[in-house]
Coordinates of C-alpha atoms in Angstrom, one line a residue:
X145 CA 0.0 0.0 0.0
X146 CA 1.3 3.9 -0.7
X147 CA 0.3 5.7 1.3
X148 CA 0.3 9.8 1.0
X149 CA 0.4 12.1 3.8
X150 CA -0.1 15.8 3.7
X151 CA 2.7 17.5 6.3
X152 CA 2.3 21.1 4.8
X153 CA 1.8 22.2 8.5
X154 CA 4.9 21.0 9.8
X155 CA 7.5 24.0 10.6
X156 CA 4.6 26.3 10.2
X157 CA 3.4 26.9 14.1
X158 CA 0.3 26.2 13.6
X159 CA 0.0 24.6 17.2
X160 CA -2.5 21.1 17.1
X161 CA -2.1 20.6 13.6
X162 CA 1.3 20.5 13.3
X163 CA 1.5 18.9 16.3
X164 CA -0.7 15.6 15.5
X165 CA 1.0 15.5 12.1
X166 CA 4.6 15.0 12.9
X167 CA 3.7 12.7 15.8
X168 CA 1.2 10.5 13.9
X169 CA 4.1 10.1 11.4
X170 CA 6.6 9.8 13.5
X171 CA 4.5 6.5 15.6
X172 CA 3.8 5.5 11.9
X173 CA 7.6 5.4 11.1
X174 CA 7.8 3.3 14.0
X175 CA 5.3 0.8 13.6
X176 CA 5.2 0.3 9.8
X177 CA 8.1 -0.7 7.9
X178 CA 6.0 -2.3 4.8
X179 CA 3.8 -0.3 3.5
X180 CA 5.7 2.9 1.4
X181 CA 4.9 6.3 2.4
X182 CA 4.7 10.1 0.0
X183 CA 5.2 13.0 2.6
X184 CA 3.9 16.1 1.3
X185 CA 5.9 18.9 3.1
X186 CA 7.4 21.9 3.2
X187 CA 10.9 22.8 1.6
X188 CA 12.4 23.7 5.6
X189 CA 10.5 20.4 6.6
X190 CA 13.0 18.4 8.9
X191 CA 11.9 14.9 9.1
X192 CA 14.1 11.8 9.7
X193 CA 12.3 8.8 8.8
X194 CA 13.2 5.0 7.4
X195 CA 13.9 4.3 3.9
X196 CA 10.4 3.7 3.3
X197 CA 9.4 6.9 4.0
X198 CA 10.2 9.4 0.9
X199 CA 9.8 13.1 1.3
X200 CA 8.6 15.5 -1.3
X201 CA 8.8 19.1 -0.7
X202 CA 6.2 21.4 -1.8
X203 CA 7.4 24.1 -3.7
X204 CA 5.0 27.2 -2.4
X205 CA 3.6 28.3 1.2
X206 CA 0.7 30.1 -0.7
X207 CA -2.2 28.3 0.4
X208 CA -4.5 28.9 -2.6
X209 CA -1.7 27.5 -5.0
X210 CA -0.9 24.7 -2.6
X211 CA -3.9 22.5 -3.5
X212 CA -2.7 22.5 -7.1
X213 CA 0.7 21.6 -6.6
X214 CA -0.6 18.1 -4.4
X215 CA -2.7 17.4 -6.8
X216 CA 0.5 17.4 -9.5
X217 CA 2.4 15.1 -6.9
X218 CA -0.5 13.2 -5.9
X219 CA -1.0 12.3 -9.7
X220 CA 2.6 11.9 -10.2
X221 CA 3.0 9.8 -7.5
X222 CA -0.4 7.5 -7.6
X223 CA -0.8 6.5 -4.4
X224 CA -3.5 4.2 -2.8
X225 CA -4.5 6.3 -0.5
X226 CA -4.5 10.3 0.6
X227 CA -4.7 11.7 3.8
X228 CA -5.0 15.3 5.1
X229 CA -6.3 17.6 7.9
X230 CA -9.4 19.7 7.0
X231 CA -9.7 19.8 3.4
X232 CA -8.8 18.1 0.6
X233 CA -7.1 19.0 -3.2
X234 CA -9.5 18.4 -6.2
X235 CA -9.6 15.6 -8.4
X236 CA -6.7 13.0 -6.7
X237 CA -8.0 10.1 -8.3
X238 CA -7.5 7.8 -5.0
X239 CA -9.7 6.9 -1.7
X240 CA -9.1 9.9 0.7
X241 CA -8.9 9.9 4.4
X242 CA -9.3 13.7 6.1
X243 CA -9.0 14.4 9.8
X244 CA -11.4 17.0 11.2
X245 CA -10.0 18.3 14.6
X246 CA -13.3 20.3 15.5
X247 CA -16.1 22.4 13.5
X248 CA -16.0 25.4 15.8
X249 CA -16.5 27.5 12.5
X250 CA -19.4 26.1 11.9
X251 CA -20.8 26.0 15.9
X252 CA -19.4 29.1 16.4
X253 CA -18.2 31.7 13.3
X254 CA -18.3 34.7 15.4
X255 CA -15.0 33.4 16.5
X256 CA -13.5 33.6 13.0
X257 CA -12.6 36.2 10.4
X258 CA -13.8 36.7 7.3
X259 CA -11.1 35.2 5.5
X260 CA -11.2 32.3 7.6
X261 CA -14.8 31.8 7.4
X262 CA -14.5 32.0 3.7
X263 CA -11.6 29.1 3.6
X264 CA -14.1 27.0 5.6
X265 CA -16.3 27.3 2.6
X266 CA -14.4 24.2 1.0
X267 CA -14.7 22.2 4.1
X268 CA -18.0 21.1 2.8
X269 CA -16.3 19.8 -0.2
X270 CA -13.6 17.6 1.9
X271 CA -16.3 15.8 4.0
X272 CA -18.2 14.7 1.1
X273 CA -15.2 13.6 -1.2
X274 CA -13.6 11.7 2.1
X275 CA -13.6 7.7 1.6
X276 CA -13.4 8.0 5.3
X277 CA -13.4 10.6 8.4
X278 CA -10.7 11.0 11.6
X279 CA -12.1 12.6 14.7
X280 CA -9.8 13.5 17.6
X281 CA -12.5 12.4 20.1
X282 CA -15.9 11.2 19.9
X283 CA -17.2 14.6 20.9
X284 CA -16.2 16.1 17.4
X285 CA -17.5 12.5 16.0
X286 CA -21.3 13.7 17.1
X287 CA -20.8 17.6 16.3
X288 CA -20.3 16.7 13.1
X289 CA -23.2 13.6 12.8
X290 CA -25.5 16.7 13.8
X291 CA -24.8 18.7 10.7
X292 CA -27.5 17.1 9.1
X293 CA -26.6 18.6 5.9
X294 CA -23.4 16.9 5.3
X295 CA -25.7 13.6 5.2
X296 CA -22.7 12.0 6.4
X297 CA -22.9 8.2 7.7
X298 CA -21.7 7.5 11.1
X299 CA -19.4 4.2 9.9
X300 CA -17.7 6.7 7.6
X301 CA -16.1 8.6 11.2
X302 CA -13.6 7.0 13.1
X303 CA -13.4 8.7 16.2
X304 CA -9.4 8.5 17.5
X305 CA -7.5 10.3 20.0
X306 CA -4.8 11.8 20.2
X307 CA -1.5 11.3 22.0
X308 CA 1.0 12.5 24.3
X309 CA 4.6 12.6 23.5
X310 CA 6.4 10.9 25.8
X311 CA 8.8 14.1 25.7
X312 CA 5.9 15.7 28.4
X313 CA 7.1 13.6 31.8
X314 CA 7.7 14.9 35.7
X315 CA 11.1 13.9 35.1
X316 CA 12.8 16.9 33.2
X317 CA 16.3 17.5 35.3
X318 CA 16.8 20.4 36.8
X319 CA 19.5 22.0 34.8
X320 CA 17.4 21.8 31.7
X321 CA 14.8 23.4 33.5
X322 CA 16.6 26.3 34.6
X323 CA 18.0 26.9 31.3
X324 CA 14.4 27.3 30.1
X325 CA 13.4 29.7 33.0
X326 CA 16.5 31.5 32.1
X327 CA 15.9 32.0 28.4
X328 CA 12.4 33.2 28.9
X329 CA 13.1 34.9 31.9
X330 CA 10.2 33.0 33.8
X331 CA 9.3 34.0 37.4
X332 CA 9.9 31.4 40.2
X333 CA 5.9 30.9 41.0
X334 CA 3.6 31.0 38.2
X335 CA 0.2 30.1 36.3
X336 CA 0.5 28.9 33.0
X337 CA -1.4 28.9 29.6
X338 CA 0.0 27.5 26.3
X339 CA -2.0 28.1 23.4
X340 CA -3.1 30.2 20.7
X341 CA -4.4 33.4 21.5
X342 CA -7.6 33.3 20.0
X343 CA -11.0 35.1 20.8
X344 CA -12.2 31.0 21.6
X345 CA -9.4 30.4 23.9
X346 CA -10.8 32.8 26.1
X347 CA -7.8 34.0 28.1
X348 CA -9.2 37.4 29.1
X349 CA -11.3 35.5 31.3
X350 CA -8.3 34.3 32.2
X351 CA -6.4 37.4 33.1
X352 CA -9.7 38.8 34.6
X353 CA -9.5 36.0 36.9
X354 CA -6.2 36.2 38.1
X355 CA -6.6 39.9 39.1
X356 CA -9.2 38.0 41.0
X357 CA -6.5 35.7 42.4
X358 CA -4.2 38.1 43.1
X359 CA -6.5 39.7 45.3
X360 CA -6.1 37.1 48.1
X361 CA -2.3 36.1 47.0
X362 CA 0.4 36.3 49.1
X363 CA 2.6 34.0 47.1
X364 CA 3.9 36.3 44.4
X365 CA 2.3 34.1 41.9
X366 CA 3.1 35.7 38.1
X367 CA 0.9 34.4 35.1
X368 CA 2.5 33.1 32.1
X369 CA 0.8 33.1 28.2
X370 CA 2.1 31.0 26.3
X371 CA 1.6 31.1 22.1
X372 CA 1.4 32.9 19.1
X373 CA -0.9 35.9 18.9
X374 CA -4.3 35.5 16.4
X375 CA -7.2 37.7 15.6
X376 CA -8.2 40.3 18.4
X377 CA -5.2 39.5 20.7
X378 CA -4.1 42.9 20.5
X379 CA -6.9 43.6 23.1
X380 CA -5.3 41.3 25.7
X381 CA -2.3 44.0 26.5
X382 CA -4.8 46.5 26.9
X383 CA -6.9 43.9 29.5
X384 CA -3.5 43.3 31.0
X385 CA -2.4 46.8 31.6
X386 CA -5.9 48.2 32.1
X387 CA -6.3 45.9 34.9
X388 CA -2.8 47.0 36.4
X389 CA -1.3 43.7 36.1
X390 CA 2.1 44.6 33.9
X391 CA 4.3 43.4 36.2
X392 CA 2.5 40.4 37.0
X393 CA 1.5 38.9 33.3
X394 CA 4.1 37.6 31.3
X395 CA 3.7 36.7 27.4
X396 CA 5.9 34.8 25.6
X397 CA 6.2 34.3 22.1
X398 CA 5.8 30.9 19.9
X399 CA 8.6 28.7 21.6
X400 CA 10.4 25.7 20.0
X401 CA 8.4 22.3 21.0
X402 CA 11.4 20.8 22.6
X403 CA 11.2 23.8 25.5
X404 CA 7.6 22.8 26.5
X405 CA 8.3 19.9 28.9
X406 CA 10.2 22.4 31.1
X407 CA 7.9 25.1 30.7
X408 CA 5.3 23.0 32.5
X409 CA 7.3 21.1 34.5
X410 CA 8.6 24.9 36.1
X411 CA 5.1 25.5 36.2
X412 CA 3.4 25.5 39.5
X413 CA -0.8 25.2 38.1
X414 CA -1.8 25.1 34.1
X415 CA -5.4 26.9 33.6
X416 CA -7.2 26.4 30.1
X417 CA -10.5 28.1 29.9
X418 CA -11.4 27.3 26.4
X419 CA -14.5 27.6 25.4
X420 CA -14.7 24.9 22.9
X421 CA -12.4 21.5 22.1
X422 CA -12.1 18.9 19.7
X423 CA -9.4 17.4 22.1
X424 CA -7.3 20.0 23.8
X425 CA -3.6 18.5 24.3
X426 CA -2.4 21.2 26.0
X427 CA -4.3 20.0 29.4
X428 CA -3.1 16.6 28.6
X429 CA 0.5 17.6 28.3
X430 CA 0.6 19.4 31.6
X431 CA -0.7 16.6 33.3
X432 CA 1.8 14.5 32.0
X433 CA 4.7 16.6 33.6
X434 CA 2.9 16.2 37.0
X435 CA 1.0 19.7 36.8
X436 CA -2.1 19.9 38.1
X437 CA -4.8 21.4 35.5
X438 CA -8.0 23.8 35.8
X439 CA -10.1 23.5 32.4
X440 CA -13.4 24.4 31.0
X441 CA -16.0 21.7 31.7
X442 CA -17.6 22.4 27.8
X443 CA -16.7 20.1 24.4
X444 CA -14.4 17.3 24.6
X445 CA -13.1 18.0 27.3
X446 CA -15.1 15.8 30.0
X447 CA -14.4 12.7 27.6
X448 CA -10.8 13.8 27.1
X449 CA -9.7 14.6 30.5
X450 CA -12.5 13.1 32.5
X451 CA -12.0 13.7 36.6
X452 CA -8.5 14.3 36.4
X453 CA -8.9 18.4 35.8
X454 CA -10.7 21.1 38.1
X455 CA -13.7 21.6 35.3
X456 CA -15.1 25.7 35.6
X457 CA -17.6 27.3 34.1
X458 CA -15.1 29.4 31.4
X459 CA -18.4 32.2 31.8
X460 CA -17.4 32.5 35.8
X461 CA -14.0 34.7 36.1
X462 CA -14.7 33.8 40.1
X463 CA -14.9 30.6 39.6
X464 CA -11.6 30.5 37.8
X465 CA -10.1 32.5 40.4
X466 CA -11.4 30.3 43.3
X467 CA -10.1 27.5 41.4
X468 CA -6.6 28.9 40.9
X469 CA -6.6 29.6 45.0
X470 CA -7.7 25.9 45.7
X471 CA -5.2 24.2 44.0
X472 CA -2.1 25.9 45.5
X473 CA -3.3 26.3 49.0
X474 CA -4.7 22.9 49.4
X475 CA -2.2 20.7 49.0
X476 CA -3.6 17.3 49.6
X477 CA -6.0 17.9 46.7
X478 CA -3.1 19.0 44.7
X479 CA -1.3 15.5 44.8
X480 CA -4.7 14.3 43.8
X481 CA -5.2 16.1 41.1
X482 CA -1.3 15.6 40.2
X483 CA -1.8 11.6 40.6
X484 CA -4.9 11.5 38.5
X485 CA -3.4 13.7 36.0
X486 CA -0.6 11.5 35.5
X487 CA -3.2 8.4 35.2
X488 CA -4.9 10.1 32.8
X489 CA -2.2 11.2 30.7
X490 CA -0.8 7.9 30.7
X491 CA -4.1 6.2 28.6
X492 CA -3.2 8.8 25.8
X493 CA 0.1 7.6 23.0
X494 CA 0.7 8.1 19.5
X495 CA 1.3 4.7 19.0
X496 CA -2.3 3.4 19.8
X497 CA -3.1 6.7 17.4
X498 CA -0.8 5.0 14.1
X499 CA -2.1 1.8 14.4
X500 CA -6.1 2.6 14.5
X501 CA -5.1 5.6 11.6
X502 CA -3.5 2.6 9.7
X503 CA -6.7 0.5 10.3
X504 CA -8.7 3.4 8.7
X505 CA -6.5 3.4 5.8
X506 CA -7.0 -0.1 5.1
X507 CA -10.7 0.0 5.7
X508 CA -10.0 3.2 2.8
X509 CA -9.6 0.5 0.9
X510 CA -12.1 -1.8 1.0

């Protein structure tokens, strides 16, 4: 079987995408040595993968060009099957597999601009064209049953989850740590976020419920954000300073992949008050390096996380805030929530993610 992958997000820091994509091949380098695989990616790509694997760069970052250039290599190439995120070129001439993370543009388009919105337009396109469907969690499996005009049958979804790198552990030394805290500059005591900043994310609630928090603390706790600024973000510096918290907010840029296990593990409480999920790794990564996690109790991520994370209402800024004071002052339920979080994390690999992807392929084929 040939199998072609779509890896144009890779090196672009585009956060979950980019991040399911190079782990999914990277377990699929791992567990299949058979079957030959086309990597569509682009020209700064770094990928090191068996002999098997063989890497074609695409030659423009222009994303309404991009679909014609696959389609060129997928029909050069002629593999057996094709397999993207969101949307899919015209024409490939092969059974296609497309993973939908979420459909928040659809539940919720206030949250987009109108460029996005109009991108989304071919989405409609993919999910009919697809040979089959890959949902990140069973949560995104139903959102997308409900849309009753995609008519789309529920054998053709194949709800499965994503993984946790095993890169995210309580075990990061010390030295590597404080070379982190160094080249970031991170505070001693802090709350953490990692993530986009996007108007779904919902981190003013965030910051609005810190200042809460900071009300009552006596710690010197600092917050840290964490990710690449995205539409309306601007605003959050304004929140920030209007709310007099300049000295106590931190924001840091995009950071390499490899510096996230430290981050969290310098980390003292991760809070994620999204409003909406298809998975949310994030959360799952911060449990993994023995952080205990506050998240929203909406979308996935109730299935994803289950009783391992404080759940808040991401409306109630007091909640938040009460939340955030709970967890650092009481510290018996802190090791529980630390030793669930680890539990949980540990159900969650991208091997068990390759091998049910390369199940769907097959079934592609039938």
């Amino acid at each position: 079987m040939r199998i072609a992958i779509d890896a144009h997000s890779l090196g672009t820091n585009s956060g979950g995408n980019e991040v399911y994509i190079r782990n999914l091949i990277g377990a699929l380098s791992e567990i299949d040595r058979e079957n030959e695989y086309v990597i569509y990616a682009n020209p700064d790509a770094a990928l090191d993968l068996p002999p098997n694997y063989k890497i074609m760069k695409i030659k423009t970052r222009n994303r309404w060009l991009r679909p014609l250039f696959l389609k060129s290599l997928v029909l050069k190439n002629s593999p057996d099957i094709y397999h993207s995120q969101h949307f899919l070129p015209p024409l490939l001439g092969c059974p296609s597999v497309v993973t939908i993370h979420d459909i928040s543009f659809l539940a919720h388009p206030e949250w987009f601009t109108g460029r996005e919105k109009f991108i989304f337009k071919f989405f409609n396109n993919s999910i009919k064209k697809a040979k089959k469907i890959i949902t990140v969690s069973a949560f995104s499996k139903n959102e997308l049953l409900k849309l009753e005009y995609f008519n789309t049958r529920k054998d053709k979804i194949h709800a499965i989850y994503c993984g946790v790198s095993g890169i995210f552990n309580p075990n990061i030394p010390g030295s590597i740590i404080y070379k982190v805290k160094l080249k970031y500059s991170l505070p001693d005591n802090y709350i953490l976020y990692v993530g986009r900043f996007n108007v779904r994310k919902n981190i003013p609630a965030l910051v609005r419920a810190f200042s809460f928090f900071k009300r009552q603390d006596k710690t010197g706790f600092k917050l840290v954000l964490v990710g690449r600024r995205d539409w309306k973000s601007e605003n959050l510096t304004e929140l920030v300073h209007k709310l007099g918290l300049s000295d106590e907010v931190k924001f840091v840029d995009y950071l390499p992949y490899t510096d996230l296990p430290a981050l969290y593990n310098a980390a003292r409480l991760f809070v994620f008050p999204s409003f909406y999920e298809g998975f949310g790794l994030p959360p799952l990564e911060a449990m993994a390096c023995g952080i205990p996690v506050i998240t929203s109790h909406t979308s996935a991520f109730p299935e994803v996380l289950a009783d391992a994370a404080m759940k808040i209402d991401p409306y109630d800024t007091k909640k938040i805030a009460e939340a955030m004071e709970k967890l650092l002052s009481d510290n018996a339920l802190r090791e529980k929530m630390i030793f669930k979080g680890l539990e949980q994390a540990r159900k969650f690999n991208w091997i068990n993610t390759a091998q049910k992807t390369l199940e769907v392929y097959k079934e592609a084929l039938l």
